[in-house]
mmCIF file of C-alpha atoms in Angstrom:
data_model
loop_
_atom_site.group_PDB
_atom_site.id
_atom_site.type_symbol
_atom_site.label_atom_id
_atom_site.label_comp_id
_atom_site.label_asym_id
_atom_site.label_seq_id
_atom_site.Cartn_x
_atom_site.Cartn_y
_atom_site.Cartn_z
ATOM 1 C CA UNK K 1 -65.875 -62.560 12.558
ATOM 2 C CA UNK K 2 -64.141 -62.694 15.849
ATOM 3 C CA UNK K 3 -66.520 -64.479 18.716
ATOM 4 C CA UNK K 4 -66.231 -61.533 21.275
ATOM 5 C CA UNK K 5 -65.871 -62.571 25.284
ATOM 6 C CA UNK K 6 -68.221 -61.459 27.581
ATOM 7 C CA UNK K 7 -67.254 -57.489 27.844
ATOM 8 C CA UNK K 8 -66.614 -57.405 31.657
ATOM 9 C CA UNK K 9 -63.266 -58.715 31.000
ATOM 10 C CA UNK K 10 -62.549 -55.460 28.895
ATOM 11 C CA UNK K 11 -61.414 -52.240 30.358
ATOM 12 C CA UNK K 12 -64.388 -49.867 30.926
ATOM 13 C CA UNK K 13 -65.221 -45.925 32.516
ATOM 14 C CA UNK K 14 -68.252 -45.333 33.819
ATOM 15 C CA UNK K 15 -71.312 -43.184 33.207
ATOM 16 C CA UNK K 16 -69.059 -40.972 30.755
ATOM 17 C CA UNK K 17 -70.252 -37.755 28.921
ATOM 18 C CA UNK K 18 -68.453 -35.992 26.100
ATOM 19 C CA UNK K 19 -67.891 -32.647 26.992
ATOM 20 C CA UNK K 20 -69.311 -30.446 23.755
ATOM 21 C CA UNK K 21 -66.746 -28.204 22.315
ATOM 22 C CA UNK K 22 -67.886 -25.045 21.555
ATOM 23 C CA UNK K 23 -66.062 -24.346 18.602
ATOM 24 C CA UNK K 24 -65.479 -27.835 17.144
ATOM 25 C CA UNK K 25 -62.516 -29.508 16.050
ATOM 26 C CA UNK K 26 -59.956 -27.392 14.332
ATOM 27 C CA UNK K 27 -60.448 -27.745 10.725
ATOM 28 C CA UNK K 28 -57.699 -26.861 7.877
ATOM 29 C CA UNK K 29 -58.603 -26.791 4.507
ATOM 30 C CA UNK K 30 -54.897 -27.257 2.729
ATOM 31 C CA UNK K 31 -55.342 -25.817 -0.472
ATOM 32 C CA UNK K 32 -55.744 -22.541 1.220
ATOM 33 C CA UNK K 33 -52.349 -19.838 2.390
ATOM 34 C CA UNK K 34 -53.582 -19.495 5.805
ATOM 35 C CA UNK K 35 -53.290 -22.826 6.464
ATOM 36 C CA UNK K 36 -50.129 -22.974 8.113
ATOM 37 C CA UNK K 37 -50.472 -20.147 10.479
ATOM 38 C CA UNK K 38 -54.088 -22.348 11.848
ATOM 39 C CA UNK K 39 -51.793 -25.190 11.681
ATOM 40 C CA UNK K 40 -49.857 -23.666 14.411
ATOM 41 C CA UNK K 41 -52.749 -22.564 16.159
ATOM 42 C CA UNK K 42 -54.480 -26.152 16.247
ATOM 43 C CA UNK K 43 -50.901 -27.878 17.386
ATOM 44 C CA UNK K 44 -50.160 -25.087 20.246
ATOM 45 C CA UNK K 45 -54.332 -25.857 21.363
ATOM 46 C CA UNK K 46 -55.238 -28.951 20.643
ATOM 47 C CA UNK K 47 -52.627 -31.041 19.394
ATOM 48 C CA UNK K 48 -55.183 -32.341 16.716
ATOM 49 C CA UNK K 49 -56.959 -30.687 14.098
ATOM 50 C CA UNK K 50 -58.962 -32.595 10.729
ATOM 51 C CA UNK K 51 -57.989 -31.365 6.923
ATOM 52 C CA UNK K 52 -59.775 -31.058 4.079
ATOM 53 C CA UNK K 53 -58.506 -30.991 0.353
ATOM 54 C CA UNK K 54 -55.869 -33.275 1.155
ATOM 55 C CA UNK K 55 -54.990 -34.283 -2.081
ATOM 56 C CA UNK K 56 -55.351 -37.945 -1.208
ATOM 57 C CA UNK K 57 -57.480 -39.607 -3.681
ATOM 58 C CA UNK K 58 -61.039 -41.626 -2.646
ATOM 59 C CA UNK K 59 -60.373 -44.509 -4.738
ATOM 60 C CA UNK K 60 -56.922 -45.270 -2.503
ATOM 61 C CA UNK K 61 -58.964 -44.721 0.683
ATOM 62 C CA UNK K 62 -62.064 -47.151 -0.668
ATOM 63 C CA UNK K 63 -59.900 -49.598 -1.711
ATOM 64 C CA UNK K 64 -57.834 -50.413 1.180
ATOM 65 C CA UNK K 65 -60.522 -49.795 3.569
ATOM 66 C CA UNK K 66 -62.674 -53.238 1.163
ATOM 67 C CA UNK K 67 -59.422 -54.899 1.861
ATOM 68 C CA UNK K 68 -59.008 -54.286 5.373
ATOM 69 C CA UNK K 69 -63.013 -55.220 5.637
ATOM 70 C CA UNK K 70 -62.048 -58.664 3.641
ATOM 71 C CA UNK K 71 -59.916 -59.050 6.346
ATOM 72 C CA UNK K 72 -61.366 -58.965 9.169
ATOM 73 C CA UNK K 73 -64.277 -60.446 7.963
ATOM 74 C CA UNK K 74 -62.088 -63.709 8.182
ATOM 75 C CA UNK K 75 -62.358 -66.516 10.561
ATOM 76 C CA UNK K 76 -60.662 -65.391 13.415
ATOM 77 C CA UNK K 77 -58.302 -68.686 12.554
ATOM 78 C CA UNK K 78 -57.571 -67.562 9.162
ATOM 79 C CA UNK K 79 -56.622 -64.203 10.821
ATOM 80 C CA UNK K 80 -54.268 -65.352 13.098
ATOM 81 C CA UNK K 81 -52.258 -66.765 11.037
ATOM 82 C CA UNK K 82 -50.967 -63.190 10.570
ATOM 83 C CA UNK K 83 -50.030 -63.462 14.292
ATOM 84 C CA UNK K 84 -49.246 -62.695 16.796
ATOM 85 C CA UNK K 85 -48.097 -59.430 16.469
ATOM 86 C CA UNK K 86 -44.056 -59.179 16.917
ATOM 87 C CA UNK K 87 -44.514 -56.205 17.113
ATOM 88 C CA UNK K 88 -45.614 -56.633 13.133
ATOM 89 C CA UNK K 89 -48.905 -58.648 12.465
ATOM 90 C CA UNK K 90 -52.684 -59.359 13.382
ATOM 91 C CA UNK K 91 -53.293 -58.166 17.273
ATOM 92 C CA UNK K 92 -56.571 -59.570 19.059
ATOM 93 C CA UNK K 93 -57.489 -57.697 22.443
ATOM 94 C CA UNK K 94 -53.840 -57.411 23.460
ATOM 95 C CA UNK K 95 -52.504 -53.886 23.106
ATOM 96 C CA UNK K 96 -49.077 -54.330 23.536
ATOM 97 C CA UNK K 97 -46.509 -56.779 25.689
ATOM 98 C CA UNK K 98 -47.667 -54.823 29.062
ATOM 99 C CA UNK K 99 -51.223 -55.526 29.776
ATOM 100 C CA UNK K 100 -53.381 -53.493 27.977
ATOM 101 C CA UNK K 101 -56.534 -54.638 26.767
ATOM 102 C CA UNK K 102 -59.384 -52.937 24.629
ATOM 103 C CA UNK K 103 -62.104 -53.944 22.392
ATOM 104 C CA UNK K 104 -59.912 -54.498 18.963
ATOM 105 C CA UNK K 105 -58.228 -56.142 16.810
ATOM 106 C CA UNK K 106 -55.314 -54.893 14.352
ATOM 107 C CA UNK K 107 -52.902 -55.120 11.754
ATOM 108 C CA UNK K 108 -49.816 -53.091 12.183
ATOM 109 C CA UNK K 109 -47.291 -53.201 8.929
ATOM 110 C CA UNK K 110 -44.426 -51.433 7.997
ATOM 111 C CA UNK K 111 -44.727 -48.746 5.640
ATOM 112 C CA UNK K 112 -41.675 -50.448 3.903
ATOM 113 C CA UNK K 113 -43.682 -52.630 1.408
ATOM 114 C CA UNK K 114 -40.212 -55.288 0.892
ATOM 115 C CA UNK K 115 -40.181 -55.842 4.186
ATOM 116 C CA UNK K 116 -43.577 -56.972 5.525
ATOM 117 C CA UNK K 117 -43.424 -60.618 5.798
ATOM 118 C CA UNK K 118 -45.729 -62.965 2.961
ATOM 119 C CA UNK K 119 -46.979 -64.225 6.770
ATOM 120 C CA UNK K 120 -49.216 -61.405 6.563
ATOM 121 C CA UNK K 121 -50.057 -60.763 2.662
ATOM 122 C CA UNK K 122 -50.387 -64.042 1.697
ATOM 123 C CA UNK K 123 -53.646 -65.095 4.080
ATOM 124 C CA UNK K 124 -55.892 -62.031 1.634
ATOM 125 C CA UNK K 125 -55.963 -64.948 -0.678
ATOM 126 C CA UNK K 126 -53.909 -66.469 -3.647
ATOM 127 C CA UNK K 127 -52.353 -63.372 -4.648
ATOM 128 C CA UNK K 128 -51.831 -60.725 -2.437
ATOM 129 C CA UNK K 129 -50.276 -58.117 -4.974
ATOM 130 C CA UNK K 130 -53.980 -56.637 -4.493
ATOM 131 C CA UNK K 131 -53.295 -55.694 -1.343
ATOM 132 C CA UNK K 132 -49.865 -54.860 -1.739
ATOM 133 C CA UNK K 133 -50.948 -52.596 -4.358
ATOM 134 C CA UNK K 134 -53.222 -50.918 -2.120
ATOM 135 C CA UNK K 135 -51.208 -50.502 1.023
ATOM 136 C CA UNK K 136 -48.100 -48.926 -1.545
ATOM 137 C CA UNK K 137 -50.891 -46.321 -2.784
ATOM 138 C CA UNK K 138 -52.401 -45.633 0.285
ATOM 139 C CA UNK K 139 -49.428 -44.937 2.854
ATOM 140 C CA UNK K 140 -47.418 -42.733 -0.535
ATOM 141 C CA UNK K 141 -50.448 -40.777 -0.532
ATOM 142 C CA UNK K 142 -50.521 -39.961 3.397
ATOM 143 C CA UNK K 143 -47.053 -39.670 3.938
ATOM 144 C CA UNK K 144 -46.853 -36.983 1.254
ATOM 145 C CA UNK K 145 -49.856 -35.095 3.225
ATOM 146 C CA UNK K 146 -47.880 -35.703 6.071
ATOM 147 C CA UNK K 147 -44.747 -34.391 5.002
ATOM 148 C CA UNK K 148 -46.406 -31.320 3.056
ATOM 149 C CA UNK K 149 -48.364 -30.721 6.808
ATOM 150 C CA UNK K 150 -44.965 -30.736 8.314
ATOM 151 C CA UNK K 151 -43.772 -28.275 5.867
ATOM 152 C CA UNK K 152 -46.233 -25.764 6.420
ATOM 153 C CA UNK K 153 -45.685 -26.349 10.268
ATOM 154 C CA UNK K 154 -42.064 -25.371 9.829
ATOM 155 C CA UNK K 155 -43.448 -22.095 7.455
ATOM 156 C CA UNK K 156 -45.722 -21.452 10.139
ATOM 157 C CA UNK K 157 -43.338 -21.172 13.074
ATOM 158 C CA UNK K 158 -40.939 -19.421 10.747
ATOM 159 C CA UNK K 159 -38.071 -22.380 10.898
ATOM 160 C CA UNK K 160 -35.340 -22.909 7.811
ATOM 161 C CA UNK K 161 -35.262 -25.184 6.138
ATOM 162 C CA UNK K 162 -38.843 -25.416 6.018
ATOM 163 C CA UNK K 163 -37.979 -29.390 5.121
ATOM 164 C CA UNK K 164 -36.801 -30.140 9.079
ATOM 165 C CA UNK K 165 -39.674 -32.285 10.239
ATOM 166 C CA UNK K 166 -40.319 -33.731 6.876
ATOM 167 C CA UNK K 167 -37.018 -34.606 5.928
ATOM 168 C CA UNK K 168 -37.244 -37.293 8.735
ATOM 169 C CA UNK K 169 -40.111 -38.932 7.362
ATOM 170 C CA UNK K 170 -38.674 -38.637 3.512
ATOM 171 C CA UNK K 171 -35.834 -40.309 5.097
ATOM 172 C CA UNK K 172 -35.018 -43.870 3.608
ATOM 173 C CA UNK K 173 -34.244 -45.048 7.066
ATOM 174 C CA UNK K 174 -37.458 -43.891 8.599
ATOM 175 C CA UNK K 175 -39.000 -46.207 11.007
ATOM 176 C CA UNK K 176 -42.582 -45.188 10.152
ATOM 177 C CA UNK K 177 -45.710 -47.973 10.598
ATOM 178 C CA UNK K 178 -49.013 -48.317 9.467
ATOM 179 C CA UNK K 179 -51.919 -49.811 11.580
ATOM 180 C CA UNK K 180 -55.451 -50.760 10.677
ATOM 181 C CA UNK K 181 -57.611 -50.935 13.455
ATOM 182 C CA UNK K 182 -61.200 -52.909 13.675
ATOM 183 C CA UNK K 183 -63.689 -51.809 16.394
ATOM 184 C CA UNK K 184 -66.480 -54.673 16.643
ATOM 185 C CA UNK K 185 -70.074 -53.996 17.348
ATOM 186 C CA UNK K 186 -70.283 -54.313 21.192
ATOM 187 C CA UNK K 187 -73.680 -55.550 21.374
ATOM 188 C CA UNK K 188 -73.568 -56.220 25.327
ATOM 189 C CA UNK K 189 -73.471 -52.773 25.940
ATOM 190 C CA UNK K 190 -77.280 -52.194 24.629
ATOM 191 C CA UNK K 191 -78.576 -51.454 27.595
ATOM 192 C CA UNK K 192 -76.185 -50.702 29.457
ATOM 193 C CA UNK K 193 -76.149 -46.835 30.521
ATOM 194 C CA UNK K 194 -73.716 -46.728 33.478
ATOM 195 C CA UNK K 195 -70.551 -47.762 31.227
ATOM 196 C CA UNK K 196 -68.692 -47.295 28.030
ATOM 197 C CA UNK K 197 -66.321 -49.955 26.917
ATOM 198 C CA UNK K 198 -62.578 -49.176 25.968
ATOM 199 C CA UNK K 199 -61.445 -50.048 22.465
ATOM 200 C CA UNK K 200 -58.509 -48.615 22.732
ATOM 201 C CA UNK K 201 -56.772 -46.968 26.211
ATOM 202 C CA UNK K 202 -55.814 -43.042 26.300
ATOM 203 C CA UNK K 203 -52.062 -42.676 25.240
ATOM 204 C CA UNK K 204 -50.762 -40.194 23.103
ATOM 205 C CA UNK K 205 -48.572 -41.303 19.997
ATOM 206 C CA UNK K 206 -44.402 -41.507 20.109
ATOM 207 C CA UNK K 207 -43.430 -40.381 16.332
ATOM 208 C CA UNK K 208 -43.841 -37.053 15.148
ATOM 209 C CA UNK K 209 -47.381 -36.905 13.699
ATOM 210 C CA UNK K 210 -50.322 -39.315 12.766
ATOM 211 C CA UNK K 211 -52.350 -39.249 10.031
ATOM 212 C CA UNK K 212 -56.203 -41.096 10.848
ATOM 213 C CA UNK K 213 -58.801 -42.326 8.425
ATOM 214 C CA UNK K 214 -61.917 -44.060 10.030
ATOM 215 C CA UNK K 215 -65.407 -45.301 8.207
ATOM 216 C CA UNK K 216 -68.431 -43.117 9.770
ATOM 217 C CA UNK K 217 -68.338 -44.932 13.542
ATOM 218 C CA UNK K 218 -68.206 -42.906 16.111
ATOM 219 C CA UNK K 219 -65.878 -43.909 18.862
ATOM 220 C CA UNK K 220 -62.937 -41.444 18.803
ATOM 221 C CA UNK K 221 -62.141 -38.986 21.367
ATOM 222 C CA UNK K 222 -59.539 -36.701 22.416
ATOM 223 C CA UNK K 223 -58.538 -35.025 25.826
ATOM 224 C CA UNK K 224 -58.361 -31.154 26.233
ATOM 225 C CA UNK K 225 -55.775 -29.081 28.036
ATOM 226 C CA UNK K 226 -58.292 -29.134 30.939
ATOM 227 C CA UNK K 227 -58.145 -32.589 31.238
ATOM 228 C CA UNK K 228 -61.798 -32.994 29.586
ATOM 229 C CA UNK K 229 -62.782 -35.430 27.076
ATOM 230 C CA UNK K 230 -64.492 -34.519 23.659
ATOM 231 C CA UNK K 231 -66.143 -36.749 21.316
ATOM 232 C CA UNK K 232 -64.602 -36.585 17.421
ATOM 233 C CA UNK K 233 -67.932 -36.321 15.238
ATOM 234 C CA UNK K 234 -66.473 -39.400 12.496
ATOM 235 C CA UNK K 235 -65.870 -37.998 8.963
ATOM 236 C CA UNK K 236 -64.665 -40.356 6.210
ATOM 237 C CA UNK K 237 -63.660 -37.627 3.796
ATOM 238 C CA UNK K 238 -61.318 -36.257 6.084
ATOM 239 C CA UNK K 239 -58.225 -36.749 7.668
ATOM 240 C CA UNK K 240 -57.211 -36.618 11.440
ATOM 241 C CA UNK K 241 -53.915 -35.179 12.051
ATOM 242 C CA UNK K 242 -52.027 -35.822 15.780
ATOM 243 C CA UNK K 243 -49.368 -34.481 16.905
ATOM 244 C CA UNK K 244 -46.932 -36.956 18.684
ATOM 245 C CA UNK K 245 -43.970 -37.127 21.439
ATOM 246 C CA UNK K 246 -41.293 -36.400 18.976
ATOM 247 C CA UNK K 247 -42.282 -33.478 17.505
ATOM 248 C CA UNK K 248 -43.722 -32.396 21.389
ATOM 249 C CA UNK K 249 -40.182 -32.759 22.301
ATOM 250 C CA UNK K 250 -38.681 -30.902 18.892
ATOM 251 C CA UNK K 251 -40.830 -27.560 19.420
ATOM 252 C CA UNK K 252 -39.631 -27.994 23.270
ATOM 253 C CA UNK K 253 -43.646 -28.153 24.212
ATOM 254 C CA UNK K 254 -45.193 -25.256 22.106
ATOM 255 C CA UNK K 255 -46.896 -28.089 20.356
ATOM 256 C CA UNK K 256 -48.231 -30.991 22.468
ATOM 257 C CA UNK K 257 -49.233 -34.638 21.845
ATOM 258 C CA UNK K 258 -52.604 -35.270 21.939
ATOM 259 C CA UNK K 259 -54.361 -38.036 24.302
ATOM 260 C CA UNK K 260 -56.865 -39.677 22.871
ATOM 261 C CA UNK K 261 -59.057 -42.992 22.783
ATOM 262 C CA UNK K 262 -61.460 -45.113 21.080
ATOM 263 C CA UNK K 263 -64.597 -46.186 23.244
ATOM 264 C CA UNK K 264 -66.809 -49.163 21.891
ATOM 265 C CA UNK K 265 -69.891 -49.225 19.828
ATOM 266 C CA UNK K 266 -72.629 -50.708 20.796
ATOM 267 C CA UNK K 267 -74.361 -50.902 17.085
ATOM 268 C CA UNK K 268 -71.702 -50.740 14.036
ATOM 269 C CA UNK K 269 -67.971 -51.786 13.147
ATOM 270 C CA UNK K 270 -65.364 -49.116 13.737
ATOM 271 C CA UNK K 271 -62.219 -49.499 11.221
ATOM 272 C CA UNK K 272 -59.901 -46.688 11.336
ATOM 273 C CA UNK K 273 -56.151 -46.658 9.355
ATOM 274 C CA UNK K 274 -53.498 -44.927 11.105
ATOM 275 C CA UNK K 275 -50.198 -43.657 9.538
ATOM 276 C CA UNK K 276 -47.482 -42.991 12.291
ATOM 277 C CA UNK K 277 -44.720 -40.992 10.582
ATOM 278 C CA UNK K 278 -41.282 -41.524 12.673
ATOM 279 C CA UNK K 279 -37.615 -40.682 12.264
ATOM 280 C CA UNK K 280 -35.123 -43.249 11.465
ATOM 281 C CA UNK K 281 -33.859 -45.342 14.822
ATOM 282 C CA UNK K 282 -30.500 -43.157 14.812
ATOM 283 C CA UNK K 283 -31.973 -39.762 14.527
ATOM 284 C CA UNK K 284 -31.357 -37.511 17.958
ATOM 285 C CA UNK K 285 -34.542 -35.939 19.054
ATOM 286 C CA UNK K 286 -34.535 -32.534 20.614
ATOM 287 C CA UNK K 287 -35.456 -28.890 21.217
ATOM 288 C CA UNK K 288 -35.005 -27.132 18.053
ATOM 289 C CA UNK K 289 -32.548 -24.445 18.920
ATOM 290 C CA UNK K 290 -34.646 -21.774 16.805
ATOM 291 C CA UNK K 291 -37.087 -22.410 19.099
ATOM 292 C CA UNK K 292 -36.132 -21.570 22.320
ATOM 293 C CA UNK K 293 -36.454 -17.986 23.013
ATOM 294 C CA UNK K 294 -34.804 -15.673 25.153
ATOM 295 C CA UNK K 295 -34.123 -17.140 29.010
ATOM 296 C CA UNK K 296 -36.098 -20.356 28.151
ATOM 297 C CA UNK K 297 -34.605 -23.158 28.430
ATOM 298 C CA UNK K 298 -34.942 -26.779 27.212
ATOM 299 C CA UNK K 299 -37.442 -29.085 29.002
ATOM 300 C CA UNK K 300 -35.850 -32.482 27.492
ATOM 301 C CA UNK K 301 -32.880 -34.174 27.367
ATOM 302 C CA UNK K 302 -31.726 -35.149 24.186
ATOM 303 C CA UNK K 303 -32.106 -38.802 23.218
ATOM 304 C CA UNK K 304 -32.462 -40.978 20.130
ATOM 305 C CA UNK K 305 -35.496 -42.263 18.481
ATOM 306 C CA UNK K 306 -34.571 -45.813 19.435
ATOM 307 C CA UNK K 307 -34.170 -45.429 22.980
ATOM 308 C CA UNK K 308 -37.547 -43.591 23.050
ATOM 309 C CA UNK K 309 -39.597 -46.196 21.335
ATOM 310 C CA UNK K 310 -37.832 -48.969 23.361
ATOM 311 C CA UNK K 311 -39.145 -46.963 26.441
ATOM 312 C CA UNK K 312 -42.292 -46.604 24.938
ATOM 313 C CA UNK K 313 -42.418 -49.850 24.659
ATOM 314 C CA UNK K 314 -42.171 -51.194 28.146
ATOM 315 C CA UNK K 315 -44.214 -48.838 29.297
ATOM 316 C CA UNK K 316 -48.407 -49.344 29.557
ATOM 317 C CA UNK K 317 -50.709 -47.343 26.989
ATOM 318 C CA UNK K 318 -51.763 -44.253 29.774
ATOM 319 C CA UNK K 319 -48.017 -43.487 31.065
ATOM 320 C CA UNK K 320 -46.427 -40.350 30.646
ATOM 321 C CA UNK K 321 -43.271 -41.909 28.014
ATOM 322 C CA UNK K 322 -41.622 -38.430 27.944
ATOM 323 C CA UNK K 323 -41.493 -37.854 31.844
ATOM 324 C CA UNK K 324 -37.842 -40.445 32.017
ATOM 325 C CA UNK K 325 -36.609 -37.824 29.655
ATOM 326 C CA UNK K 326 -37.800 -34.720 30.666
ATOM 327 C CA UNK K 327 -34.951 -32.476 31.914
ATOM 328 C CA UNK K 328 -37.042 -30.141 33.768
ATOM 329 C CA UNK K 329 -39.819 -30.190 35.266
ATOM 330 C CA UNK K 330 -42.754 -28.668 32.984
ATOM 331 C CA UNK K 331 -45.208 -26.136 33.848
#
């Protein structure tokens, strides 16, 4: 395992609280027909919301979460190897070409199986068709949740075809990524009462939704329309759904991305697996037209998914990406 620095070094807020939600996280159980009108509802509140009868079956989830475990589990020698990230491969502290830091260390693939390099698959050992095997079953399984979660969004707002979000993920020139994310135990902070460490900054994510998996660590939290944080009680059974810039941008703000973070454990490992489902590079990203009403107008320019993730980019993990391309200013 990975010989941690002393934490001062890491990025840290001070005698934090989670604010209690009175209600608790949205939660959508799929299998049910109301689910896309409280799809709708969590998106235009939270931005977030957890499902249930997903459809995504345990022994995918188990198996890549052993081999992401195997992994990290490595000498930290072994591991990097896999490195550094560009942007594909094994991260350690480094979030990013900007200066972010947090308490982690990641994988980040392609969802495109033919093109991750053998730099990274061939380290899990003599054969890494295991692995291979897993990541394929995995991040099908997700991305059809995804896309079928998209579909009753576009149901729910009452948008033809009801295929326009998930078509760009279905696309074959999709530029969606995966990322596995491992949380060590932060062992200095026994003790300590006055701070909470930073795994992973607040940002909010660029594509058009996320799909998060964790083990049962705590850690995750996300920010409210008030600007208050709440704590995400960890389920493994479920799945965390965010919404991200693009599709912020495509329902001209009726559904906003979500900020959220990852604070450090003092006691066990945090590994989460993250699907970000994004449009291919040439796709233009805008209002919908069905979706602005009446005398409202359109709060973003249009742009392309390329130029936004090469903004996204250069910028740090806690900037506001979409403010270059807002058109007005929002309210």
């Amino acid at each position: 395992m990975v010989a941690w620095s002393k934490f001062e070094h890491f990025p840290y807020i001070r005698n934090y609280r989670a604010t209690n939600l009175l209600y608790g996280i949205p939660l959508i159980d799929l299998s049910k027909p109301e689910s896309k009108h409280l799809i709708v509802k969590a998106c235009e509140e939270y931005g977030f919301f957890k499902v249930i009868n997903h459809g995504v079956p345990v022994d995918y989830i188990s198996k890549l979460e052993s081999e992401a475990v195997k992994f990290f589990s490595m000498p930290l020698s072994e591991k990097e190897k896999a490195g550094p990230p560009t942007p594909f491969g094994y991260g350690n502290k480094q979030i990013g070409p900007n200066g972010d830091m947090g308490w982690v260390e990641y994988l980040l693939l392609t969802t495109d199986q033919e093109r991750n390099s053998e730099r990274f698959l061939s380290i899990f050992g003599q054969n890494p068709d295991k692995l291979r095997s897993a990541l394929k079953d995995y991040i099908s399984a997700v991305k059809k949740m995804a896309c079928d979660i998209l579909e009753l969004m576009a149901e729910g707002l009452k948008i033809q075809p009801r295929n326009v979000f998930s078509k760009l993920l279905m696309d074959e020139e999709s530029d969606s990524v995966f990322r596995v994310n491992h949380y060590p135990p932060c062992e200095e902070l026994e003790g300590e009462r006055d701070r909470n460490v930073i795994g992973f900054g607040e940002h909010t994510d660029p594509q058009i939704i996320s799909v998060l998996r964790s083990n049962n660590t705590s850690g995750l939290q996300i920010s409210l329309r008030d600007g208050s944080w709440i704590s995400v009680p960890p389920d493994q059974d479920s799945f965390f759904i965010n919404v991200g810039d693009s599709l912020q941008v495509m329902t001209n703000r009726r559904f906003q991305s979500v900020k959220h973070r990852v604070l450090a454990n003092s006691h066990k490992s945090r590994v989460s697996m993250i699907y970000f489902g994004g449009p291919p590079l040439c796709e233009k990203i805008a209002p919908l037209p069905c979706l602005i009403e009446g005398e409202e107008k359109s709060l973003y320019k249009e742009f392309t998914w390329f130029e936004y993730k090469k903004s996204a980019y250069n910028s740090r993990l806690s900037d506001n990406r979409l403010g270059h391309f807002e058109k007005i200013a929002a309210s």
